[in-house]
PDB file of C-alpha atoms and ligand atoms in Angstrom:
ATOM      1  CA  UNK B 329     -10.758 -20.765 -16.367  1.00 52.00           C
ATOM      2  CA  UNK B 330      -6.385 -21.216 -15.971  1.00 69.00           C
ATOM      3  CA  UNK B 331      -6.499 -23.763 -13.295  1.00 66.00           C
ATOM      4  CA  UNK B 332      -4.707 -23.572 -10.094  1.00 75.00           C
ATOM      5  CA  UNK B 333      -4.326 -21.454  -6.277  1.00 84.00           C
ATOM      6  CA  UNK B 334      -2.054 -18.815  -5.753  1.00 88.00           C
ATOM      7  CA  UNK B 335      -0.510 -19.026  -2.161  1.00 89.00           C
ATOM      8  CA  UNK B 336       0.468 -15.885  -0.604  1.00 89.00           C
ATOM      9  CA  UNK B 337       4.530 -16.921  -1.284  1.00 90.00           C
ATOM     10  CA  UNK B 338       4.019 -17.005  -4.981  1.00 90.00           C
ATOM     11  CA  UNK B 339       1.621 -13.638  -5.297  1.00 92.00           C
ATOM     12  CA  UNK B 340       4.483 -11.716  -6.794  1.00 92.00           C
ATOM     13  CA  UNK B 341       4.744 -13.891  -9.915  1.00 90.00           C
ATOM     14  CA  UNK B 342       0.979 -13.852 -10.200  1.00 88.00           C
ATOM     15  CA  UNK B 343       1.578 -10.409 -10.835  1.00 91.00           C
ATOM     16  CA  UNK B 344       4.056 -10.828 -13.441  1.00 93.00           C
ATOM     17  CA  UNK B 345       1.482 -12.552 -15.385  1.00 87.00           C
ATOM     18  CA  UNK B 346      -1.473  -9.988 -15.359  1.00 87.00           C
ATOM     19  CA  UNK B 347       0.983  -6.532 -15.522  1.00 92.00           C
ATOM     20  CA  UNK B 348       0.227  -5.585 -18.728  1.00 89.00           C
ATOM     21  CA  UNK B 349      -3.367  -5.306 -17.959  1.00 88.00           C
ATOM     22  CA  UNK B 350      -3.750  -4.416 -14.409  1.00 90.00           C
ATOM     23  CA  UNK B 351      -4.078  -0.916 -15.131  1.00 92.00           C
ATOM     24  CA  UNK B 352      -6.830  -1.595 -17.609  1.00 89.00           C
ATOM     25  CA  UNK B 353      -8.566  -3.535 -14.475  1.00 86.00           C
ATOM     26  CA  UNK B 354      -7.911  -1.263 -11.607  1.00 89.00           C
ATOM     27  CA  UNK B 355      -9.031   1.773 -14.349  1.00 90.00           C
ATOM     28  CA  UNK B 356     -12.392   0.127 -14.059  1.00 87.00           C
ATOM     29  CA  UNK B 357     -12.545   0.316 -10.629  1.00 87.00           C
ATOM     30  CA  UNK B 358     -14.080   3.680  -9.547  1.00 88.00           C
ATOM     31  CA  UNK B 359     -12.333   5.160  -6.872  1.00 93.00           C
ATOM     32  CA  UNK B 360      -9.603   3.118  -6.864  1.00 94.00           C
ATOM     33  CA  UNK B 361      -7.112   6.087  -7.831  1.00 96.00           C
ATOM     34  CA  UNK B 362      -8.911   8.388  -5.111  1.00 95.00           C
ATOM     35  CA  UNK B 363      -8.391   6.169  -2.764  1.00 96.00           C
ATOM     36  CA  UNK B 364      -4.734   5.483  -2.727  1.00 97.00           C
ATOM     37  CA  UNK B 365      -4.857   9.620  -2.896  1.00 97.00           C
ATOM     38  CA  UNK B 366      -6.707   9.804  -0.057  1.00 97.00           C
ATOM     39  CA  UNK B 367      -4.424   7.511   1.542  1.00 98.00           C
ATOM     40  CA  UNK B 368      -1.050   9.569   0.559  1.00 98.00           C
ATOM     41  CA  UNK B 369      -2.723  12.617   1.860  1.00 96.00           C
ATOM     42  CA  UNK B 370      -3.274  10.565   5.213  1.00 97.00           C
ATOM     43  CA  UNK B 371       0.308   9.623   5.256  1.00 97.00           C
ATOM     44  CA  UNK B 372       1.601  12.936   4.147  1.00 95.00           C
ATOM     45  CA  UNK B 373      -0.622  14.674   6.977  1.00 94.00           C
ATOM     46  CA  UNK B 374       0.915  12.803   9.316  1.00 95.00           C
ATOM     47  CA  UNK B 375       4.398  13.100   8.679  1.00 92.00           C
ATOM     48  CA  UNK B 376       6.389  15.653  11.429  1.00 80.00           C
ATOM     49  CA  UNK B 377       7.403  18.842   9.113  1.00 71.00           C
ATOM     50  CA  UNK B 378       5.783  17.516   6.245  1.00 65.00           C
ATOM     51  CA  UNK B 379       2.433  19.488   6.947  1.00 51.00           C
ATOM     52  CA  UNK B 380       1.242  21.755   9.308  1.00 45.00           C
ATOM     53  CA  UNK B 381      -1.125  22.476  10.890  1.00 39.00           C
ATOM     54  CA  UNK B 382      -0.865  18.789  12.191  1.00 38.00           C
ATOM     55  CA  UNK B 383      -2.666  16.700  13.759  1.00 38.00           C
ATOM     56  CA  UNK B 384      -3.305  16.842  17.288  1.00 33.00           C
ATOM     57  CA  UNK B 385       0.444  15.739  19.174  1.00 33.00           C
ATOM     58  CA  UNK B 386       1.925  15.181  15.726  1.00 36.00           C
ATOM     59  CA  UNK B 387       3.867  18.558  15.698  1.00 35.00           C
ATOM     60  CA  UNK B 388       5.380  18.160  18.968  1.00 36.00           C
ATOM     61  CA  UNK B 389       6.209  14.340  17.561  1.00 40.00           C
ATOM     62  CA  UNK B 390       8.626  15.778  14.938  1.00 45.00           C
ATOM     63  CA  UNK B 391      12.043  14.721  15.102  1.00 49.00           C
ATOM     64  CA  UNK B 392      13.187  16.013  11.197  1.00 50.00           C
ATOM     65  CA  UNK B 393      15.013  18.836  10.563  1.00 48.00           C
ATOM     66  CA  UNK B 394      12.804  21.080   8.610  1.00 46.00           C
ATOM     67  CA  UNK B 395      15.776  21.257   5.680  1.00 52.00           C
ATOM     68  CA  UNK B 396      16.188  17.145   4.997  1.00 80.00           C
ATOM     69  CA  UNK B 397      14.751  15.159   2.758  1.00 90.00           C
ATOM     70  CA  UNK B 398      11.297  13.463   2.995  1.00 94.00           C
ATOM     71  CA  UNK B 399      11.747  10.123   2.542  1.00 96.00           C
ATOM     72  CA  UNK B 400       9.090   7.562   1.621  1.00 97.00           C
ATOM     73  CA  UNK B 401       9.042   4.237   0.806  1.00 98.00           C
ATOM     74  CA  UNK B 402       5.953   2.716  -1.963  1.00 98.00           C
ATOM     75  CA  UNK B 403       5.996  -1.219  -0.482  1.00 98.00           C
ATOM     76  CA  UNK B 404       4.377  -3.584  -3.237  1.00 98.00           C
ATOM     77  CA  UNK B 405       3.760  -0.511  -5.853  1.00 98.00           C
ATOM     78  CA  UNK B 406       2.718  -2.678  -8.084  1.00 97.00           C
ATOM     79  CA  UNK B 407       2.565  -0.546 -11.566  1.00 97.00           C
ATOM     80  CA  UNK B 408       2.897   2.607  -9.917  1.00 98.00           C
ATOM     81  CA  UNK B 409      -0.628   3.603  -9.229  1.00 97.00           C
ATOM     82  CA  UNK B 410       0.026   3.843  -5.104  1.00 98.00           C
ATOM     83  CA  UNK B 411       3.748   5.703  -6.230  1.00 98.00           C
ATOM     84  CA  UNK B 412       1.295   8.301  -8.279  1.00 98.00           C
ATOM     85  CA  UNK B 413      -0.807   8.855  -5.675  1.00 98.00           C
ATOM     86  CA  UNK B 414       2.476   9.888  -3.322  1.00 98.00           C
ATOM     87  CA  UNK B 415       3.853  11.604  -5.824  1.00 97.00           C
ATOM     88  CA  UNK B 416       0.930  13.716  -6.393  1.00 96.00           C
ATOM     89  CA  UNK B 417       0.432  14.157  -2.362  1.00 96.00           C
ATOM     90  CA  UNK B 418       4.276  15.075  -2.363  1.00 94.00           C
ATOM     91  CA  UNK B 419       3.056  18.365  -4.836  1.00 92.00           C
ATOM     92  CA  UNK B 420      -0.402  18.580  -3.172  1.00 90.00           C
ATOM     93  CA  UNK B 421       1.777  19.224   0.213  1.00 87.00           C
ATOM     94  CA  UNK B 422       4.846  21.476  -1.570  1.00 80.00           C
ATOM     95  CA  UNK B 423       2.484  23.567  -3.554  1.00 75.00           C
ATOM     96  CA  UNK B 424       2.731  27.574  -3.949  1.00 72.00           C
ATOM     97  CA  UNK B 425       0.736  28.599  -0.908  1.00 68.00           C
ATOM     98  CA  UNK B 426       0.417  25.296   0.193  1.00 67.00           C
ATOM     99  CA  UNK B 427       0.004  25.346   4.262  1.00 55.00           C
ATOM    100  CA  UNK B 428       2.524  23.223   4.360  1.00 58.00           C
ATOM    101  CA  UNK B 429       6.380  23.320   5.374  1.00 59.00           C
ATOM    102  CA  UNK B 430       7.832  22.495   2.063  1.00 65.00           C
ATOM    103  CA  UNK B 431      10.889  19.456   1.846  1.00 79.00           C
ATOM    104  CA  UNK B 432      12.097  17.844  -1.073  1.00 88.00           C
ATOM    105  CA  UNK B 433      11.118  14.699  -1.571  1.00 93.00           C
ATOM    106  CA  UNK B 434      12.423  11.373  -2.531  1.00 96.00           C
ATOM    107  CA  UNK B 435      10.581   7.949  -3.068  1.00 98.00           C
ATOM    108  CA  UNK B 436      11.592   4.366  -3.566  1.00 98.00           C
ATOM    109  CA  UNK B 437       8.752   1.812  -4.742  1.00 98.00           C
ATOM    110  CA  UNK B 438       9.677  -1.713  -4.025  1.00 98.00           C
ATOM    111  CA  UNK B 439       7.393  -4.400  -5.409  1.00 98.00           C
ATOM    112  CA  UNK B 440       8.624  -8.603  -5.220  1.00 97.00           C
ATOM    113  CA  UNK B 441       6.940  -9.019  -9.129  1.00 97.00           C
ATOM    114  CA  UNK B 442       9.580  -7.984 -11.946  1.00 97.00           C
ATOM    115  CA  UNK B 443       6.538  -7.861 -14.525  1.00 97.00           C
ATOM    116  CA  UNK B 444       5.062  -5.118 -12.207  1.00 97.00           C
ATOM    117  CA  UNK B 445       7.940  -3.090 -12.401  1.00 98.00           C
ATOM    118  CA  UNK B 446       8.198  -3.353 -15.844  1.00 97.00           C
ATOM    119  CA  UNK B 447       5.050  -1.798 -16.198  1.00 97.00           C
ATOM    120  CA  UNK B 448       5.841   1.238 -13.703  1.00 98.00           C
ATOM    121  CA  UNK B 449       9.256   2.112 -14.806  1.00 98.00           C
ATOM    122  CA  UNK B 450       7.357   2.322 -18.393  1.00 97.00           C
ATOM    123  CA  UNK B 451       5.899   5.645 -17.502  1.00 98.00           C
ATOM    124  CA  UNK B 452       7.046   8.712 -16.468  1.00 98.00           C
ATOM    125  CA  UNK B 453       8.284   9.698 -12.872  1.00 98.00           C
ATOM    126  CA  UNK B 454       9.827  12.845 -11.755  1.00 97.00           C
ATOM    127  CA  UNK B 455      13.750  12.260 -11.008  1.00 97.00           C
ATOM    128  CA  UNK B 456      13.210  12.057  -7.454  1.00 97.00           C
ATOM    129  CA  UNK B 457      11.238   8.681  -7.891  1.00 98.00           C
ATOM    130  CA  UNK B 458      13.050   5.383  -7.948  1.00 98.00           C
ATOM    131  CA  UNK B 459      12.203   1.970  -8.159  1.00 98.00           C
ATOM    132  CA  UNK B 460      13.648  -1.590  -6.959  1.00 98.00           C
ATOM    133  CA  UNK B 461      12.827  -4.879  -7.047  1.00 98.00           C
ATOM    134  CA  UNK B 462      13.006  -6.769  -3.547  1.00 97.00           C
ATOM    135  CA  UNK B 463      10.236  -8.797  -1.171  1.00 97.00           C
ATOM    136  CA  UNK B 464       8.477  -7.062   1.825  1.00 97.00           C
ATOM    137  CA  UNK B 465       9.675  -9.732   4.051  1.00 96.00           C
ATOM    138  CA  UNK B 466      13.091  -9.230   3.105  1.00 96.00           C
ATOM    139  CA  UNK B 467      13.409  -5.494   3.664  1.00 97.00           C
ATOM    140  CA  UNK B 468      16.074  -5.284   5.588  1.00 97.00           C
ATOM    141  CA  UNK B 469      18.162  -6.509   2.886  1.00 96.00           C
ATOM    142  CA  UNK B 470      16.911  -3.760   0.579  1.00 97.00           C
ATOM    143  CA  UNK B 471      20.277  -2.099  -0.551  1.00 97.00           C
ATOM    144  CA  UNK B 472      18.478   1.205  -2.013  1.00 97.00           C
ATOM    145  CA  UNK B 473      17.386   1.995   1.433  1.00 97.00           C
ATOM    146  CA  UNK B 474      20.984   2.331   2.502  1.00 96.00           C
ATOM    147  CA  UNK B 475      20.979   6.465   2.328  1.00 94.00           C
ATOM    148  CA  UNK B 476      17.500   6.085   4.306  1.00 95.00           C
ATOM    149  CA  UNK B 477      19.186   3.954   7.373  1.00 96.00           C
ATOM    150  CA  UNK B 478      22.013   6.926   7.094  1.00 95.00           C
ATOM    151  CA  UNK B 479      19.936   9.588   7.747  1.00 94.00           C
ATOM    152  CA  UNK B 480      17.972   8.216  10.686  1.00 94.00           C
ATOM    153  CA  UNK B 481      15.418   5.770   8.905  1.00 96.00           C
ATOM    154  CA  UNK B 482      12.186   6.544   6.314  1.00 97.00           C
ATOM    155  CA  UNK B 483       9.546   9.224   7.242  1.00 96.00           C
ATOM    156  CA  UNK B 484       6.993   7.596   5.665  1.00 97.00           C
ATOM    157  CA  UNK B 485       5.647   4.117   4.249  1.00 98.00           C
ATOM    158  CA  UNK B 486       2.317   3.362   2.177  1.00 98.00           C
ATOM    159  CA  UNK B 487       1.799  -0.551   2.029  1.00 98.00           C
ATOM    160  CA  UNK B 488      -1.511  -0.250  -0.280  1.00 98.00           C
ATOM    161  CA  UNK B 489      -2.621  -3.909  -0.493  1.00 98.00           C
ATOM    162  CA  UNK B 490       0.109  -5.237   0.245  1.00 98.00           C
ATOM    163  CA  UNK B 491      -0.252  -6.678   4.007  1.00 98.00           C
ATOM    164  CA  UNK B 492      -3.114  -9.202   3.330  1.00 97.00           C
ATOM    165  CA  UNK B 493      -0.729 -10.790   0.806  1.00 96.00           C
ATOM    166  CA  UNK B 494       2.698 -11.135   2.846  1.00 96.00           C
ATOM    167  CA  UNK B 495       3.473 -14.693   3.910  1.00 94.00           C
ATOM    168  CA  UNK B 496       4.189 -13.218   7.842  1.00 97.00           C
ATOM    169  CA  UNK B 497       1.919  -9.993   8.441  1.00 98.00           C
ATOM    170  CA  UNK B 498       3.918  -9.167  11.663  1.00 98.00           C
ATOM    171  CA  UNK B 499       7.187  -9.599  10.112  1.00 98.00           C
ATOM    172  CA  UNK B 500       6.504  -7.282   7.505  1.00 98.00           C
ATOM    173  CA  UNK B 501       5.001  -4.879  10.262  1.00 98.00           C
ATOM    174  CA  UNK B 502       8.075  -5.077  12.318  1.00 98.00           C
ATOM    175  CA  UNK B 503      10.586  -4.657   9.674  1.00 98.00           C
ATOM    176  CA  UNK B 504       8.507  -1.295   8.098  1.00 98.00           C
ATOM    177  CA  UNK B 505       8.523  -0.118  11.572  1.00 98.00           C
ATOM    178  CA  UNK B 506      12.734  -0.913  11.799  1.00 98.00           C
ATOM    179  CA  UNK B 507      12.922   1.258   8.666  1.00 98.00           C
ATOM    180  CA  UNK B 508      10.636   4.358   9.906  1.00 98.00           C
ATOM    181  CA  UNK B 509      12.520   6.782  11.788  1.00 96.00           C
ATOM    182  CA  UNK B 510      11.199   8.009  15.592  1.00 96.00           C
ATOM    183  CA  UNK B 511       8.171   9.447  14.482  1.00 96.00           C
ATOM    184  CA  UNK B 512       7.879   8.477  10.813  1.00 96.00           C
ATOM    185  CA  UNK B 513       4.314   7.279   9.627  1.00 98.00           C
ATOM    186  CA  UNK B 514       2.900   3.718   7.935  1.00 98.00           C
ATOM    187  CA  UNK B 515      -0.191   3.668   5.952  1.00 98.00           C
ATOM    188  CA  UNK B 516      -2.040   0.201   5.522  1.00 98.00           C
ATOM    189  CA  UNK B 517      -4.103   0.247   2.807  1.00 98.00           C
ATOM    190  CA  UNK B 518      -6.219  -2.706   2.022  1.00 98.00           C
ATOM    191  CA  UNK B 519      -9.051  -4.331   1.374  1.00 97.00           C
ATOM    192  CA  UNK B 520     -11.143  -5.983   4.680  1.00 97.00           C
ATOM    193  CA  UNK B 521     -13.923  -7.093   5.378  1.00 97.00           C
ATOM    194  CA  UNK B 522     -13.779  -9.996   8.518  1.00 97.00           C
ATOM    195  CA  UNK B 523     -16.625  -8.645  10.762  1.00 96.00           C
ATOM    196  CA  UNK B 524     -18.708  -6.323   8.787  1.00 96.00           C
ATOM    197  CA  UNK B 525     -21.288  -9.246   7.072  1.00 97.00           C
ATOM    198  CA  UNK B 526     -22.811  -6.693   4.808  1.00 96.00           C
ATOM    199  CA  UNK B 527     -19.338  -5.675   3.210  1.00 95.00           C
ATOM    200  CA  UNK B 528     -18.358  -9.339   3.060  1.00 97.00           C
ATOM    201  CA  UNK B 529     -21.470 -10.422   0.907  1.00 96.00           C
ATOM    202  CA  UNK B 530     -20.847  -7.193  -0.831  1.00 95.00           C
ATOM    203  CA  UNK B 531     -17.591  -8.413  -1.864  1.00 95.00           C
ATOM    204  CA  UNK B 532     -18.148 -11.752  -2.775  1.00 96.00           C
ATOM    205  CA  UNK B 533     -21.240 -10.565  -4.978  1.00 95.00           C
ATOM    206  CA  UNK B 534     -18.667  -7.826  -6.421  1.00 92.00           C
ATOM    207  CA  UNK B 535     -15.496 -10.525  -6.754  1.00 94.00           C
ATOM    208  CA  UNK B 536     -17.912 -13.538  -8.656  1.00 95.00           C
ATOM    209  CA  UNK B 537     -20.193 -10.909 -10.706  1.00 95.00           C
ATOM    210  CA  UNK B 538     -17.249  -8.396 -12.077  1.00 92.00           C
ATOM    211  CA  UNK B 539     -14.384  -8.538 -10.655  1.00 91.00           C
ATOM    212  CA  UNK B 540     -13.236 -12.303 -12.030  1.00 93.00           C
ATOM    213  CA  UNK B 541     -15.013 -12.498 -14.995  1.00 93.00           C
ATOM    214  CA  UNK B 542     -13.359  -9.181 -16.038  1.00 88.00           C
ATOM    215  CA  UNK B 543      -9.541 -10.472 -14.998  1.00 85.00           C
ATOM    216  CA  UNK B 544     -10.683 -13.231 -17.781  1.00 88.00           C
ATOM    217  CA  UNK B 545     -11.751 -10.433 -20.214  1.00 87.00           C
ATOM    218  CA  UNK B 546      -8.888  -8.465 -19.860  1.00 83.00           C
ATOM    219  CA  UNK B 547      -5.758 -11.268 -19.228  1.00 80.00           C
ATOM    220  CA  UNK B 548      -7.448 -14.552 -19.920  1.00 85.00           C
ATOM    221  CA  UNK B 549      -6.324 -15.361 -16.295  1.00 81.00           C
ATOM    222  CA  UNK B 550      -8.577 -16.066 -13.452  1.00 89.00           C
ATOM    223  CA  UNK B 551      -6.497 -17.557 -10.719  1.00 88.00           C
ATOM    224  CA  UNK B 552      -5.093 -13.672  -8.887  1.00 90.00           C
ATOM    225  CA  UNK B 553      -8.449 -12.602  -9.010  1.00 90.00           C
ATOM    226  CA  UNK B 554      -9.797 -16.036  -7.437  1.00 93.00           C
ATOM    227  CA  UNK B 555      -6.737 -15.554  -4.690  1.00 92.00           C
ATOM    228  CA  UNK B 556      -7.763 -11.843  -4.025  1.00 94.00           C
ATOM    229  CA  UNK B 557     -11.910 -12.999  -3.530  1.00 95.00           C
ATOM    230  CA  UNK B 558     -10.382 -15.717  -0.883  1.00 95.00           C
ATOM    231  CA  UNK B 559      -7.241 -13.328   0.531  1.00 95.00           C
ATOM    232  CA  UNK B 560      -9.833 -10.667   1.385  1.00 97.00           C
ATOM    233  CA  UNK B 561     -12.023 -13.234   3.295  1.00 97.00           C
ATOM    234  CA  UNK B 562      -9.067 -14.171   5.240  1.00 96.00           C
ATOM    235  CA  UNK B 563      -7.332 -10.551   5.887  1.00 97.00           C
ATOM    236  CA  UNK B 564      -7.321  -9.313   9.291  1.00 97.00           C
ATOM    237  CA  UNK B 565     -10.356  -7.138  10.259  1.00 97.00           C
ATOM    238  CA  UNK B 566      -9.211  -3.433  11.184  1.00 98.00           C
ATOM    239  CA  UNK B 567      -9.311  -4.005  14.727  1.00 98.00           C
ATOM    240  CA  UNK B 568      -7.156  -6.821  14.544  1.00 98.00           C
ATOM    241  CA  UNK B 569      -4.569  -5.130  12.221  1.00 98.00           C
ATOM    242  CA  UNK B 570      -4.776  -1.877  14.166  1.00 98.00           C
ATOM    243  CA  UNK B 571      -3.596  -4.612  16.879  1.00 98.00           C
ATOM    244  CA  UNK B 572      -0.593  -5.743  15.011  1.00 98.00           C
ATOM    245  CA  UNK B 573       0.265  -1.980  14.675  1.00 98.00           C
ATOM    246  CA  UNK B 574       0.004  -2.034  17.847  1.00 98.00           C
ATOM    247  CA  UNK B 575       2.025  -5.045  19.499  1.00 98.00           C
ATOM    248  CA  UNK B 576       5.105  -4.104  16.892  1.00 98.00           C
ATOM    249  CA  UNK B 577       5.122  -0.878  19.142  1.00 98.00           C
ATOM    250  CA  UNK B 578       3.494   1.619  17.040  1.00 98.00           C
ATOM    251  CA  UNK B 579       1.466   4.492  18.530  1.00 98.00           C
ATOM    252  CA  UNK B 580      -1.324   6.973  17.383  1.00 98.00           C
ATOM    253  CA  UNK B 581      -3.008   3.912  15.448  1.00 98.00           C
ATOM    254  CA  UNK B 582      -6.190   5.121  13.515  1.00 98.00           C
ATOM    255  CA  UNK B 583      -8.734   3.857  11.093  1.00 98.00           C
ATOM    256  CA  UNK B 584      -9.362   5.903   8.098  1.00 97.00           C
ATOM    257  CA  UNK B 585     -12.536   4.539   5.781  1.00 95.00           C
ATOM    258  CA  UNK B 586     -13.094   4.719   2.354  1.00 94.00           C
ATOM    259  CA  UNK B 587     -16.430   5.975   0.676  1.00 88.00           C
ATOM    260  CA  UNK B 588     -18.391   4.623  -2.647  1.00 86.00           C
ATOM    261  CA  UNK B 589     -18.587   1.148  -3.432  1.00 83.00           C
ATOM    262  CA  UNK B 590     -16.063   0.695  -1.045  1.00 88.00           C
ATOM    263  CA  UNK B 591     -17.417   1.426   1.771  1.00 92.00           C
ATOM    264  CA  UNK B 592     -16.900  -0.743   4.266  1.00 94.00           C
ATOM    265  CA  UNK B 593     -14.437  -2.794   2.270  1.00 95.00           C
ATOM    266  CA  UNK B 594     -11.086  -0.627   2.044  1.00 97.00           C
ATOM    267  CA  UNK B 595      -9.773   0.815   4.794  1.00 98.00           C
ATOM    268  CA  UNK B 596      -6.451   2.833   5.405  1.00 98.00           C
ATOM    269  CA  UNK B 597      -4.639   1.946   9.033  1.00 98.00           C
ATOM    270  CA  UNK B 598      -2.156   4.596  10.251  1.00 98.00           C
ATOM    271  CA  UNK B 599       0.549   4.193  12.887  1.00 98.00           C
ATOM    272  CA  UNK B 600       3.121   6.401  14.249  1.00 98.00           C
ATOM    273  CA  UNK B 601       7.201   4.424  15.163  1.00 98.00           C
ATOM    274  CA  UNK B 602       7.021   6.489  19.013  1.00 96.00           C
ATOM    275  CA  UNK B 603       9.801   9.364  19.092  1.00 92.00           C
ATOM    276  CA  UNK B 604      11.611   7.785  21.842  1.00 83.00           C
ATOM    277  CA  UNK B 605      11.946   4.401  20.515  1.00 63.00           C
TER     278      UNK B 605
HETATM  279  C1  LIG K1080      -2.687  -5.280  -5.699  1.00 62.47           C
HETATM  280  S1  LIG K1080      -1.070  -4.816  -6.182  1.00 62.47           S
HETATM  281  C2  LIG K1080      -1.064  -3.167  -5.588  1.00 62.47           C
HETATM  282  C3  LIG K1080      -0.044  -2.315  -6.276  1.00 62.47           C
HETATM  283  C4  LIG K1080      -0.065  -0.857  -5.880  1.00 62.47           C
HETATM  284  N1  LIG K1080       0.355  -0.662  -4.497  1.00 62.47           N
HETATM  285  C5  LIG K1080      -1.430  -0.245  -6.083  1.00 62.47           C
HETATM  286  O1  LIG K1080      -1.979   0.258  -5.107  1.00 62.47           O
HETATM  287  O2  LIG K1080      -1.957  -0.252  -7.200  1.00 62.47           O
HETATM  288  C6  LIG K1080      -0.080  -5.671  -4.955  1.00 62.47           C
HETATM  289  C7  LIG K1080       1.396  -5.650  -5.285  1.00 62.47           C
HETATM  290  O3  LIG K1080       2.092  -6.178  -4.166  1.00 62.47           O
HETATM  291  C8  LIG K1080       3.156  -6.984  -4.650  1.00 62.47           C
HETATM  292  N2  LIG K1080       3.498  -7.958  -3.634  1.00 62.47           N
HETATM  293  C9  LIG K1080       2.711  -8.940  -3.140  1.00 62.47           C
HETATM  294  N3  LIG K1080       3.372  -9.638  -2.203  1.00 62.47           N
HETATM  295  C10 LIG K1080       4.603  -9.069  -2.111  1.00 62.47           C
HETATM  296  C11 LIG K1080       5.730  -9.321  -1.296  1.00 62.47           C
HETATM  297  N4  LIG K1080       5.729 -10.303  -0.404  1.00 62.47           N
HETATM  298  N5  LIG K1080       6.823  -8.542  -1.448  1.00 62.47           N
HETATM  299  C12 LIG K1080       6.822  -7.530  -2.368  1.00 62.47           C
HETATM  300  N6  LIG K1080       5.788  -7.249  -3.171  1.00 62.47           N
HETATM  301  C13 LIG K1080       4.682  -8.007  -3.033  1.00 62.47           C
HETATM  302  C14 LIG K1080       2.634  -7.610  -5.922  1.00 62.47           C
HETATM  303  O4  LIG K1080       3.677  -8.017  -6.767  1.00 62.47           O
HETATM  304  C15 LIG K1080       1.775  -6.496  -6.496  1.00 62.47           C
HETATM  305  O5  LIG K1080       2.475  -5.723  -7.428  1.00 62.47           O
END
């Protein structure tokens, strides 16, 4: 086994060395794709203008002009697998006979690992998908989001496990939430398991019986797939992230769950920026 801890400040350039073959990983995961769909749907759903019917006191909630641009931001895309899943969510929701109020669209997927990016720019996005390389903590400083601020802030932000990995969980919270606009949506997805003991000896069986000894099979690399065994022990349980959704002011927080293997293990938590703030 390649010797050696990841800490959550270097998880980036783990990445970089395990991008060629972390599709061919999460590909053996099942459900992993469906997932992150499910999740974009979520996030999509929730969006004022971007769907309707709405949830309950989401339509009322909508402060976008029916004509502008959706805006969404992929943080840590990773290889593009979360930036699929929106972009197939964007054309689940814009659809011919869709029940849906139909916007154009535009995404930017930020991810801190250069190898990462490599391996989603490699395949092929529709012209209203971009990608840039920056760290979650330092959003603010992301240039590309420039147009974004212009226009009154994001509509919509899927973090799919990326928050158990940031150095400063509320940071990262609060500066999503300073790039949402009143009423724009985040979507947590992640693995956790803190307070569910089935699901945590679940995982451990899963991380030490597949999981690791496949990152060896596919990358000759064990020490990410060590890190995300231990960084899924540590992650917040849903009540205690729904909590930092929370605090950083956000409203309509909710718990969606995933089903299959999964069960119990990855979760999607949603949060609304309030209108008035
Ligand atoms: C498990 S992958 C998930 C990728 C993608 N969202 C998906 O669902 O397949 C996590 C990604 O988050 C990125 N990441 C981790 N910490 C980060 C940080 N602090 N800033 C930006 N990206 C980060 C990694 O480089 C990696 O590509």
């Amino acid at each position: 086994m390649d010797a050696g801890q990841v800490t959550r400040t270097e998880v980036p350039e783990a990445f970089d060395e395990v991008a060629d073959r972390y599709d061919l990983m999460v590909g053996m995961s099942p459900g992993y794709h469906a997932q992150l769909r499910a999740s974009a749907d979520a996030l999509l759903d929730a969006i004022p203008d971007a769907a309707t019917p709405s949830t309950p006191g989401v339509a009322s909630a909508s402060t976008a002009s029916a004509d502008a641009l959706l805006r969404l931001l992929d943080l840590g895309c990773g290889s593009g697998a979360s930036t699929r899943a929106i972009v197939e969510s964007v054309r689940r929701h814009t659809a011919p006979g869709a029940r849906t109020t139909a916007r154009p669209a535009s995404v930017l997927a930020v991810d801190g690992s250069a190898g990462m990016l490599d391996a989603a720019r490699s395949k092929a996005w529709p012209s209203w998908v971009a990608f840039a390389q920056g760290r979650a903590e330092d959003l603010a400083d992301q240039p590309e989001l420039a147009d974004a601020r212009v226009a009154g802030g994001l509509d919509g932000v899927l973090a799919a496990y990326l928050v158990r990995n940031v150095p400063d969980r509320d940071a990262v919270i609060a500066a999503i939430r300073d790039e949402l606009r009143p009423g724009g949506v985040v979507a947590l997805h992640d693995y956790s398991v803190r307070g569910r003991p089935v699901s945590t000896a679940l995982w451990t069986a899963m991380c030490w019986g597949i999981i690791i000894p496949l990152g060896w099979v596919t990358s000759r690399r064990t020490r990410l797939y060590r890190y995300l065994w231990r960084s899924v022990l540590d992650m917040d349980s849903t009540a205690q992230l729904e909590d930092r959704l929370r605090r950083a002011g956000f409203v309509d927080v909710t718990t969606l769950h995933a089903s299959g293997w999964q069960r119990g293990i990855v979760h999607t938590v949603l949060g609304r920026r309030p209108v008035d703030a």
